[in-house]
Amino acid sequence: MIKEIENAPLLGRNSFGIDAKASRLVEFGNAAELAAYLAAREHADAPTAVIGGGNNILFTEDFRGTLLHCVGTDFAITGNTKNKVIVRAEAGLDWDDFVSRCINLGLWGAENLSAIPGTVGAAPVQNIGAYGAKAGDIIHSVELLDMTTLKESVLAGEHCCFGYRDSIFKHALKGRVVICAVNFALSREPSPILGYGALEHETAKLGDPTLENIRRAVTGIRSAKLPDPAVIGNAGSFFKNPLVPLRKAEELKERFPEMPVYPGDTPEEVKIPAGWLIEKSGWKGAALGRAGVYEKQALILVNRGGATGKDIIALSDAITEDVASKFGIRIEPEVNIW
Ligand code: FAD
Ligand code: NAP
């Protein structure tokens, strides 16, 4: 059922804890409902955007337009092939509930992505990733509603242009479509991915690498290191890890032999952790007014209480300039700035 909220407060709808408002917030259950609402609505000329849990958005001002928010949370097995089980989840389902339900069904593929805050509908947008796994690797297809034509369609995973924290929804389809449901292809065969950091070690402490133990290990590592948005406002990693040409990385390695370097999307580039660049520039634990850099992970900017979006941007600009002048690398926000 459609629910329209005028002058909607966003304080409880964004993990940075920014006190902004939207002219209108519209909750919808599924694509048909949303299409009917969009066809009949007044204010069709106002900017329209989609918000899930607001865990990857920084509001720098009030949103003067309509925010669409899916509240559909259906979860169902819709198909079986020889090796895979297809699970359909509606966009409004909490991502970690989705992971937990897959694990309860004995389905492999989402376990390393445990405890990522947000909704199923946002997962394809930045191809959420953690501990060596990416949502794009298990997305079979994405069900869309085009906001202009009001046509529904299904986009196959291989056409979503998934890359490192990237997808077609950040480029060609940005601002054009609403993701209403996602279909996942998961495996009944055990396929643990344990090669990332301390994951293998932490899982072994709990026993065999079962789905439940991997989930518990990931959740434990995360809660020890990452700030809980319910306690301190943040949107996870504020910056993307830069992908830099091999030659540039080699030059930097001569100056900073201890600099960590990981493979990039192509053999010509490598990934350098932005958190390391920020920490090396002296920002870990620092603050600029009410905006700060988290003490345990320099990649995370935090709201130390009452910060505005502009306070967070002032800090992120200062860090970006400093890192550029020290390393010749321009780091870019991962968070959506509105
Ligand atoms: P929102 O923040 O509401 O939206 C994000 C973007 O997706 C916006 O551009 C929005 O317009 C768009 N969008 C949302 N829903 C839809 C839809 N239905 N249709 C079309 N577009 C839509 N990210 C990772 O990748 N890995 C991590 O390990 C990780 N850890 C995090 C830890 C913390 C503590 C926090 C706060 C964030 C973390 N993030 C991580 C970032 C965040 O969890 C993800 O980006 C998540 O997918 C955001 O979901 P959301 O529903 O809150 O999306
Ligand atoms: P970490 O383990 O301290 O590692 C720092 C960075 O180095 C990570 O960003 C990671 O890149 C990279 N890295 C480390 N080991 C790697 C490996 N074996 N192979 C490839 N890259 C490696 O990071 P953390 O902050 O504790 O986060 C742990 C995981 O959760 C990471 O995957 C991170 O992306 C994810 N996370 C994401 C967000 C977000 O908002 N996007 C927030 C918190 C945590 P990758 O980021 O590419 O993995």
PDB file of N, CA, C and O in Angstrom, residues 141-207:
ATOM      1  N   SER A 141      19.615 -11.743 -11.505  1.00  0.00           N
ATOM      2  CA  SER A 141      18.948 -10.696 -12.281  1.00  0.00           C
ATOM      3  C   SER A 141      18.301  -9.688 -11.340  1.00  0.00           C
ATOM      4  O   SER A 141      18.112  -9.967 -10.152  1.00  0.00           O
ATOM      5  N   VAL A 142      17.985  -8.513 -11.902  1.00  0.00           N
ATOM      6  CA  VAL A 142      17.440  -7.415 -11.099  1.00  0.00           C
ATOM      7  C   VAL A 142      16.131  -6.965 -11.742  1.00  0.00           C
ATOM      8  O   VAL A 142      16.075  -6.744 -12.955  1.00  0.00           O
ATOM      9  N   GLU A 143      15.076  -6.867 -10.919  1.00  0.00           N
ATOM     10  CA  GLU A 143      13.758  -6.451 -11.429  1.00  0.00           C
ATOM     11  C   GLU A 143      13.607  -4.939 -11.249  1.00  0.00           C
ATOM     12  O   GLU A 143      13.788  -4.418 -10.145  1.00  0.00           O
ATOM     13  N   LEU A 144      13.293  -4.245 -12.347  1.00  0.00           N
ATOM     14  CA  LEU A 144      13.336  -2.782 -12.373  1.00  0.00           C
ATOM     15  C   LEU A 144      12.004  -2.173 -12.768  1.00  0.00           C
ATOM     16  O   LEU A 144      11.238  -2.774 -13.515  1.00  0.00           O
ATOM     17  N   LEU A 145      11.800  -0.951 -12.298  1.00  0.00           N
ATOM     18  CA  LEU A 145      10.728  -0.114 -12.854  1.00  0.00           C
ATOM     19  C   LEU A 145      11.392   1.157 -13.385  1.00  0.00           C
ATOM     20  O   LEU A 145      12.138   1.828 -12.640  1.00  0.00           O
ATOM     21  N   ASP A 146      11.148   1.464 -14.672  1.00  0.00           N
ATOM     22  CA  ASP A 146      11.675   2.695 -15.261  1.00  0.00           C
ATOM     23  C   ASP A 146      10.802   3.857 -14.793  1.00  0.00           C
ATOM     24  O   ASP A 146       9.584   3.836 -15.000  1.00  0.00           O
ATOM     25  N   MET A 147      11.421   4.874 -14.164  1.00  0.00           N
ATOM     26  CA  MET A 147      10.623   5.956 -13.561  1.00  0.00           C
ATOM     27  C   MET A 147       9.975   6.853 -14.608  1.00  0.00           C
ATOM     28  O   MET A 147       9.032   7.567 -14.312  1.00  0.00           O
ATOM     29  N   THR A 148      10.491   6.842 -15.842  1.00  0.00           N
ATOM     30  CA  THR A 148       9.922   7.705 -16.877  1.00  0.00           C
ATOM     31  C   THR A 148       8.857   6.971 -17.677  1.00  0.00           C
ATOM     32  O   THR A 148       7.729   7.440 -17.825  1.00  0.00           O
ATOM     33  N   THR A 149       9.210   5.783 -18.175  1.00  0.00           N
ATOM     34  CA  THR A 149       8.244   5.060 -19.028  1.00  0.00           C
ATOM     35  C   THR A 149       7.252   4.247 -18.194  1.00  0.00           C
ATOM     36  O   THR A 149       6.233   3.808 -18.710  1.00  0.00           O
ATOM     37  N   LEU A 150       7.582   4.021 -16.928  1.00  0.00           N
ATOM     38  CA  LEU A 150       6.782   3.201 -15.998  1.00  0.00           C
ATOM     39  C   LEU A 150       6.691   1.751 -16.475  1.00  0.00           C
ATOM     40  O   LEU A 150       5.789   1.007 -16.089  1.00  0.00           O
ATOM     41  N   LYS A 151       7.672   1.333 -17.292  1.00  0.00           N
ATOM     42  CA  LYS A 151       7.714  -0.070 -17.745  1.00  0.00           C
ATOM     43  C   LYS A 151       8.548  -0.894 -16.770  1.00  0.00           C
ATOM     44  O   LYS A 151       9.582  -0.434 -16.278  1.00  0.00           O
ATOM     45  N   GLU A 152       8.087  -2.128 -16.532  1.00  0.00           N
ATOM     46  CA  GLU A 152       8.868  -3.057 -15.708  1.00  0.00           C
ATOM     47  C   GLU A 152       9.779  -3.879 -16.616  1.00  0.00           C
ATOM     48  O   GLU A 152       9.411  -4.189 -17.752  1.00  0.00           O
ATOM     49  N   SER A 153      10.973  -4.221 -16.115  1.00  0.00           N
ATOM     50  CA  SER A 153      11.872  -5.078 -16.893  1.00  0.00           C
ATOM     51  C   SER A 153      12.749  -5.880 -15.944  1.00  0.00           C
ATOM     52  O   SER A 153      12.788  -5.602 -14.741  1.00  0.00           O
ATOM     53  N   VAL A 154      13.443  -6.863 -16.515  1.00  0.00           N
ATOM     54  CA  VAL A 154      14.362  -7.689 -15.721  1.00  0.00           C
ATOM     55  C   VAL A 154      15.729  -7.619 -16.395  1.00  0.00           C
ATOM     56  O   VAL A 154      15.845  -7.915 -17.597  1.00  0.00           O
ATOM     57  N   LEU A 155      16.732  -7.180 -15.649  1.00  0.00           N
ATOM     58  CA  LEU A 155      18.077  -7.050 -16.215  1.00  0.00           C
ATOM     59  C   LEU A 155      18.942  -8.193 -15.682  1.00  0.00           C
ATOM     60  O   LEU A 155      19.075  -8.355 -14.453  1.00  0.00           O
ATOM     61  N   ALA A 156      19.524  -8.964 -16.594  1.00  0.00           N
ATOM     62  CA  ALA A 156      20.367 -10.094 -16.168  1.00  0.00           C
ATOM     63  C   ALA A 156      21.621  -9.575 -15.474  1.00  0.00           C
ATOM     64  O   ALA A 156      22.149  -8.511 -15.841  1.00  0.00           O
ATOM     65  N   GLY A 157      22.104 -10.334 -14.506  1.00  0.00           N
ATOM     66  CA  GLY A 157      23.301  -9.931 -13.757  1.00  0.00           C
ATOM     67  C   GLY A 157      24.464  -9.577 -14.668  1.00  0.00           C
ATOM     68  O   GLY A 157      25.178  -8.595 -14.427  1.00  0.00           O
ATOM     69  N   GLU A 158      24.653 -10.362 -15.750  1.00  0.00           N
ATOM     70  CA  GLU A 158      25.825 -10.096 -16.618  1.00  0.00           C
ATOM     71  C   GLU A 158      25.697  -8.777 -17.377  1.00  0.00           C
ATOM     72  O   GLU A 158      26.666  -8.289 -17.938  1.00  0.00           O
ATOM     73  N   HIS A 159      24.489  -8.171 -17.367  1.00  0.00           N
ATOM     74  CA  HIS A 159      24.320  -6.863 -18.019  1.00  0.00           C
ATOM     75  C   HIS A 159      24.302  -5.709 -17.014  1.00  0.00           C
ATOM     76  O   HIS A 159      24.003  -4.578 -17.386  1.00  0.00           O
ATOM     77  N   CYS A 160      24.604  -6.028 -15.752  1.00  0.00           N
ATOM     78  CA  CYS A 160      24.594  -4.962 -14.721  1.00  0.00           C
ATOM     79  C   CYS A 160      25.940  -4.239 -14.620  1.00  0.00           C
ATOM     80  O   CYS A 160      26.080  -3.309 -13.816  1.00  0.00           O
ATOM     81  N   CYS A 161      26.935  -4.647 -15.439  1.00  0.00           N
ATOM     82  CA  CYS A 161      28.269  -4.005 -15.465  1.00  0.00           C
ATOM     83  C   CYS A 161      28.868  -3.912 -14.048  1.00  0.00           C
ATOM     84  O   CYS A 161      29.365  -2.851 -13.653  1.00  0.00           O
ATOM     85  N   PHE A 162      28.797  -5.005 -13.288  1.00  0.00           N
ATOM     86  CA  PHE A 162      29.347  -4.973 -11.940  1.00  0.00           C
ATOM     87  C   PHE A 162      30.857  -4.814 -11.980  1.00  0.00           C
ATOM     88  O   PHE A 162      31.548  -5.489 -12.735  1.00  0.00           O
ATOM     89  N   GLY A 163      31.370  -3.865 -11.184  1.00  0.00           N
ATOM     90  CA  GLY A 163      32.810  -3.672 -11.031  1.00  0.00           C
ATOM     91  C   GLY A 163      33.084  -3.435  -9.558  1.00  0.00           C
ATOM     92  O   GLY A 163      32.208  -3.665  -8.715  1.00  0.00           O
ATOM     93  N   TYR A 164      34.267  -2.944  -9.256  1.00  0.00           N
ATOM     94  CA  TYR A 164      34.626  -2.698  -7.863  1.00  0.00           C
ATOM     95  C   TYR A 164      33.764  -1.555  -7.312  1.00  0.00           C
ATOM     96  O   TYR A 164      33.907  -0.414  -7.725  1.00  0.00           O
ATOM     97  N   ARG A 165      32.828  -1.890  -6.422  1.00  0.00           N
ATOM     98  CA  ARG A 165      31.872  -0.929  -5.841  1.00  0.00           C
ATOM     99  C   ARG A 165      31.163  -0.131  -6.941  1.00  0.00           C
ATOM    100  O   ARG A 165      30.938   1.080  -6.818  1.00  0.00           O
ATOM    101  N   ASP A 166      30.802  -0.813  -8.010  1.00  0.00           N
ATOM    102  CA  ASP A 166      30.290  -0.112  -9.184  1.00  0.00           C
ATOM    103  C   ASP A 166      29.306  -0.993  -9.952  1.00  0.00           C
ATOM    104  O   ASP A 166      29.370  -2.222  -9.889  1.00  0.00           O
ATOM    105  N   SER A 167      28.404  -0.327 -10.677  1.00  0.00           N
ATOM    106  CA  SER A 167      27.437  -1.054 -11.508  1.00  0.00           C
ATOM    107  C   SER A 167      26.795  -0.061 -12.476  1.00  0.00           C
ATOM    108  O   SER A 167      26.994   1.157 -12.372  1.00  0.00           O
ATOM    109  N   ILE A 168      25.980  -0.585 -13.358  1.00  0.00           N
ATOM    110  CA  ILE A 168      25.245   0.248 -14.319  1.00  0.00           C
ATOM    111  C   ILE A 168      24.302   1.224 -13.598  1.00  0.00           C
ATOM    112  O   ILE A 168      23.951   2.282 -14.124  1.00  0.00           O
ATOM    113  N   PHE A 169      23.923   0.879 -12.345  1.00  0.00           N
ATOM    114  CA  PHE A 169      22.971   1.734 -11.608  1.00  0.00           C
ATOM    115  C   PHE A 169      23.630   3.021 -11.106  1.00  0.00           C
ATOM    116  O   PHE A 169      22.948   3.925 -10.635  1.00  0.00           O
ATOM    117  N   LYS A 170      24.979   3.089 -11.212  1.00  0.00           N
ATOM    118  CA  LYS A 170      25.676   4.329 -10.850  1.00  0.00           C
ATOM    119  C   LYS A 170      26.010   5.130 -12.109  1.00  0.00           C
ATOM    120  O   LYS A 170      26.616   6.194 -12.019  1.00  0.00           O
ATOM    121  N   HIS A 171      25.680   4.588 -13.272  1.00  0.00           N
ATOM    122  CA  HIS A 171      26.043   5.251 -14.533  1.00  0.00           C
ATOM    123  C   HIS A 171      24.811   5.353 -15.440  1.00  0.00           C
ATOM    124  O   HIS A 171      23.952   6.178 -15.194  1.00  0.00           O
ATOM    125  N   ALA A 172      24.729   4.489 -16.461  1.00  0.00           N
ATOM    126  CA  ALA A 172      23.661   4.638 -17.477  1.00  0.00           C
ATOM    127  C   ALA A 172      22.261   4.642 -16.864  1.00  0.00           C
ATOM    128  O   ALA A 172      21.373   5.338 -17.359  1.00  0.00           O
ATOM    129  N   LEU A 173      22.036   3.877 -15.791  1.00  0.00           N
ATOM    130  CA  LEU A 173      20.679   3.799 -15.229  1.00  0.00           C
ATOM    131  C   LEU A 173      20.512   4.656 -13.981  1.00  0.00           C
ATOM    132  O   LEU A 173      19.465   4.612 -13.331  1.00  0.00           O
ATOM    133  N   LYS A 174      21.535   5.469 -13.672  1.00  0.00           N
ATOM    134  CA  LYS A 174      21.456   6.304 -12.459  1.00  0.00           C
ATOM    135  C   LYS A 174      20.257   7.261 -12.551  1.00  0.00           C
ATOM    136  O   LYS A 174      20.086   7.959 -13.543  1.00  0.00           O
ATOM    137  N   GLY A 175      19.454   7.268 -11.507  1.00  0.00           N
ATOM    138  CA  GLY A 175      18.312   8.179 -11.460  1.00  0.00           C
ATOM    139  C   GLY A 175      17.175   7.808 -12.385  1.00  0.00           C
ATOM    140  O   GLY A 175      16.190   8.526 -12.480  1.00  0.00           O
ATOM    141  N   ARG A 176      17.306   6.693 -13.111  1.00  0.00           N
ATOM    142  CA  ARG A 176      16.265   6.336 -14.090  1.00  0.00           C
ATOM    143  C   ARG A 176      15.376   5.192 -13.627  1.00  0.00           C
ATOM    144  O   ARG A 176      14.231   5.094 -14.053  1.00  0.00           O
ATOM    145  N   VAL A 177      15.939   4.294 -12.801  1.00  0.00           N
ATOM    146  CA  VAL A 177      15.162   3.089 -12.463  1.00  0.00           C
ATOM    147  C   VAL A 177      15.060   2.901 -10.954  1.00  0.00           C
ATOM    148  O   VAL A 177      15.895   3.386 -10.188  1.00  0.00           O
ATOM    149  N   VAL A 178      14.017   2.181 -10.571  1.00  0.00           N
ATOM    150  CA  VAL A 178      13.869   1.747  -9.182  1.00  0.00           C
ATOM    151  C   VAL A 178      14.044   0.227  -9.188  1.00  0.00           C
ATOM    152  O   VAL A 178      13.398  -0.472  -9.976  1.00  0.00           O
ATOM    153  N   ILE A 179      14.929  -0.253  -8.342  1.00  0.00           N
ATOM    154  CA  ILE A 179      15.090  -1.708  -8.194  1.00  0.00           C
ATOM    155  C   ILE A 179      13.989  -2.178  -7.243  1.00  0.00           C
ATOM    156  O   ILE A 179      13.900  -1.701  -6.105  1.00  0.00           O
ATOM    157  N   CYS A 180      13.142  -3.079  -7.729  1.00  0.00           N
ATOM    158  CA  CYS A 180      11.983  -3.512  -6.920  1.00  0.00           C
ATOM    159  C   CYS A 180      12.200  -4.893  -6.321  1.00  0.00           C
ATOM    160  O   CYS A 180      11.587  -5.223  -5.300  1.00  0.00           O
ATOM    161  N   ALA A 181      13.047  -5.705  -6.940  1.00  0.00           N
ATOM    162  CA  ALA A 181      13.372  -7.030  -6.381  1.00  0.00           C
ATOM    163  C   ALA A 181      14.673  -7.502  -7.024  1.00  0.00           C
ATOM    164  O   ALA A 181      15.068  -7.009  -8.090  1.00  0.00           O
ATOM    165  N   VAL A 182      15.339  -8.423  -6.339  1.00  0.00           N
ATOM    166  CA  VAL A 182      16.589  -8.978  -6.867  1.00  0.00           C
ATOM    167  C   VAL A 182      16.492 -10.503  -6.804  1.00  0.00           C
ATOM    168  O   VAL A 182      15.993 -11.065  -5.818  1.00  0.00           O
ATOM    169  N   ASN A 183      16.938 -11.161  -7.883  1.00  0.00           N
ATOM    170  CA  ASN A 183      16.985 -12.631  -7.919  1.00  0.00           C
ATOM    171  C   ASN A 183      18.442 -13.069  -7.757  1.00  0.00           C
ATOM    172  O   ASN A 183      19.330 -12.556  -8.456  1.00  0.00           O
ATOM    173  N   PHE A 184      18.666 -13.979  -6.829  1.00  0.00           N
ATOM    174  CA  PHE A 184      20.027 -14.435  -6.515  1.00  0.00           C
ATOM    175  C   PHE A 184      20.174 -15.900  -6.915  1.00  0.00           C
ATOM    176  O   PHE A 184      19.225 -16.689  -6.767  1.00  0.00           O
ATOM    177  N   ALA A 185      21.369 -16.272  -7.392  1.00  0.00           N
ATOM    178  CA  ALA A 185      21.681 -17.678  -7.682  1.00  0.00           C
ATOM    179  C   ALA A 185      22.674 -18.151  -6.629  1.00  0.00           C
ATOM    180  O   ALA A 185      23.826 -17.703  -6.604  1.00  0.00           O
ATOM    181  N   LEU A 186      22.213 -19.031  -5.757  1.00  0.00           N
ATOM    182  CA  LEU A 186      23.029 -19.487  -4.629  1.00  0.00           C
ATOM    183  C   LEU A 186      23.280 -20.986  -4.765  1.00  0.00           C
ATOM    184  O   LEU A 186      22.583 -21.669  -5.510  1.00  0.00           O
ATOM    185  N   SER A 187      24.260 -21.455  -4.024  1.00  0.00           N
ATOM    186  CA  SER A 187      24.690 -22.835  -4.215  1.00  0.00           C
ATOM    187  C   SER A 187      24.391 -23.694  -2.985  1.00  0.00           C
ATOM    188  O   SER A 187      24.536 -23.228  -1.858  1.00  0.00           O
ATOM    189  N   ARG A 188      23.980 -24.954  -3.244  1.00  0.00           N
ATOM    190  CA  ARG A 188      23.825 -25.883  -2.117  1.00  0.00           C
ATOM    191  C   ARG A 188      25.160 -26.524  -1.759  1.00  0.00           C
ATOM    192  O   ARG A 188      25.311 -27.107  -0.690  1.00  0.00           O
ATOM    193  N   GLU A 189      26.134 -26.428  -2.697  1.00  0.00           N
ATOM    194  CA  GLU A 189      27.446 -27.016  -2.452  1.00  0.00           C
ATOM    195  C   GLU A 189      28.295 -26.056  -1.628  1.00  0.00           C
ATOM    196  O   GLU A 189      28.384 -24.873  -1.964  1.00  0.00           O
ATOM    197  N   PRO A 190      28.970 -26.547  -0.563  1.00  0.00           N
ATOM    198  CA  PRO A 190      29.834 -25.658   0.212  1.00  0.00           C
ATOM    199  C   PRO A 190      30.899 -25.016  -0.673  1.00  0.00           C
ATOM    200  O   PRO A 190      31.526 -25.694  -1.491  1.00  0.00           O
ATOM    201  N   SER A 191      31.057 -23.689  -0.552  1.00  0.00           N
ATOM    202  CA  SER A 191      32.075 -22.989  -1.344  1.00  0.00           C
ATOM    203  C   SER A 191      32.656 -21.841  -0.515  1.00  0.00           C
ATOM    204  O   SER A 191      32.473 -20.675  -0.861  1.00  0.00           O
ATOM    205  N   PRO A 192      33.315 -22.191   0.620  1.00  0.00           N
ATOM    206  CA  PRO A 192      33.798 -21.132   1.508  1.00  0.00           C
ATOM    207  C   PRO A 192      34.882 -20.271   0.859  1.00  0.00           C
ATOM    208  O   PRO A 192      35.757 -20.785   0.168  1.00  0.00           O
ATOM    209  N   ILE A 193      34.792 -18.960   1.071  1.00  0.00           N
ATOM    210  CA  ILE A 193      35.830 -18.015   0.623  1.00  0.00           C
ATOM    211  C   ILE A 193      36.478 -17.481   1.894  1.00  0.00           C
ATOM    212  O   ILE A 193      35.887 -16.678   2.616  1.00  0.00           O
ATOM    213  N   LEU A 194      37.691 -17.955   2.184  1.00  0.00           N
ATOM    214  CA  LEU A 194      38.292 -17.637   3.492  1.00  0.00           C
ATOM    215  C   LEU A 194      39.626 -16.904   3.359  1.00  0.00           C
ATOM    216  O   LEU A 194      40.303 -16.645   4.350  1.00  0.00           O
ATOM    217  N   GLY A 195      40.004 -16.559   2.120  1.00  0.00           N
ATOM    218  CA  GLY A 195      41.354 -16.031   1.882  1.00  0.00           C
ATOM    219  C   GLY A 195      41.581 -14.602   2.324  1.00  0.00           C
ATOM    220  O   GLY A 195      42.667 -14.057   2.139  1.00  0.00           O
ATOM    221  N   TYR A 196      40.594 -13.963   2.893  1.00  0.00           N
ATOM    222  CA  TYR A 196      40.706 -12.530   3.177  1.00  0.00           C
ATOM    223  C   TYR A 196      41.088 -12.297   4.641  1.00  0.00           C
ATOM    224  O   TYR A 196      40.346 -12.709   5.556  1.00  0.00           O
ATOM    225  N   GLY A 197      42.212 -11.619   4.842  1.00  0.00           N
ATOM    226  CA  GLY A 197      42.623 -11.194   6.183  1.00  0.00           C
ATOM    227  C   GLY A 197      42.541 -12.316   7.207  1.00  0.00           C
ATOM    228  O   GLY A 197      43.003 -13.433   6.961  1.00  0.00           O
ATOM    229  N   ALA A 198      41.922 -12.010   8.345  1.00  0.00           N
ATOM    230  CA  ALA A 198      41.899 -12.960   9.465  1.00  0.00           C
ATOM    231  C   ALA A 198      40.710 -13.916   9.395  1.00  0.00           C
ATOM    232  O   ALA A 198      40.462 -14.656  10.351  1.00  0.00           O
ATOM    233  N   LEU A 199      39.976 -13.937   8.270  1.00  0.00           N
ATOM    234  CA  LEU A 199      38.714 -14.691   8.251  1.00  0.00           C
ATOM    235  C   LEU A 199      38.915 -16.194   8.493  1.00  0.00           C
ATOM    236  O   LEU A 199      38.183 -16.811   9.272  1.00  0.00           O
ATOM    237  N   GLU A 200      39.936 -16.765   7.832  1.00  0.00           N
ATOM    238  CA  GLU A 200      40.156 -18.217   7.988  1.00  0.00           C
ATOM    239  C   GLU A 200      40.468 -18.543   9.449  1.00  0.00           C
ATOM    240  O   GLU A 200      39.904 -19.462  10.038  1.00  0.00           O
ATOM    241  N   HIS A 201      41.350 -17.736  10.026  1.00  0.00           N
ATOM    242  CA  HIS A 201      41.774 -17.947  11.409  1.00  0.00           C
ATOM    243  C   HIS A 201      40.585 -17.804  12.372  1.00  0.00           C
ATOM    244  O   HIS A 201      40.373 -18.649  13.250  1.00  0.00           O
ATOM    245  N   GLU A 202      39.800 -16.746  12.173  1.00  0.00           N
ATOM    246  CA  GLU A 202      38.662 -16.492  13.078  1.00  0.00           C
ATOM    247  C   GLU A 202      37.590 -17.573  12.916  1.00  0.00           C
ATOM    248  O   GLU A 202      36.930 -17.948  13.890  1.00  0.00           O
ATOM    249  N   THR A 203      37.425 -18.083  11.691  1.00  0.00           N
ATOM    250  CA  THR A 203      36.439 -19.149  11.470  1.00  0.00           C
ATOM    251  C   THR A 203      36.921 -20.435  12.133  1.00  0.00           C
ATOM    252  O   THR A 203      36.144 -21.130  12.808  1.00  0.00           O
ATOM    253  N   ALA A 204      38.233 -20.734  11.969  1.00  0.00           N
ATOM    254  CA  ALA A 204      38.780 -21.975  12.539  1.00  0.00           C
ATOM    255  C   ALA A 204      38.614 -21.999  14.058  1.00  0.00           C
ATOM    256  O   ALA A 204      38.402 -23.061  14.656  1.00  0.00           O
ATOM    257  N   LYS A 205      38.673 -20.810  14.682  1.00  0.00           N
ATOM    258  CA  LYS A 205      38.495 -20.754  16.141  1.00  0.00           C
ATOM    259  C   LYS A 205      37.108 -21.258  16.560  1.00  0.00           C
ATOM    260  O   LYS A 205      36.902 -21.703  17.672  1.00  0.00           O
ATOM    261  N   LEU A 206      36.138 -21.153  15.605  1.00  0.00           N
ATOM    262  CA  LEU A 206      34.753 -21.553  15.918  1.00  0.00           C
ATOM    263  C   LEU A 206      34.474 -23.003  15.519  1.00  0.00           C
ATOM    264  O   LEU A 206      33.440 -23.560  15.873  1.00  0.00           O
ATOM    265  N   GLY A 207      35.379 -23.599  14.712  1.00  0.00           N
ATOM    266  CA  GLY A 207      35.183 -24.987  14.263  1.00  0.00           C
ATOM    267  C   GLY A 207      35.358 -25.098  12.758  1.00  0.00           C
ATOM    268  O   GLY A 207      36.152 -24.362  12.160  1.00  0.00           O
TER     269      GLY A 207
END
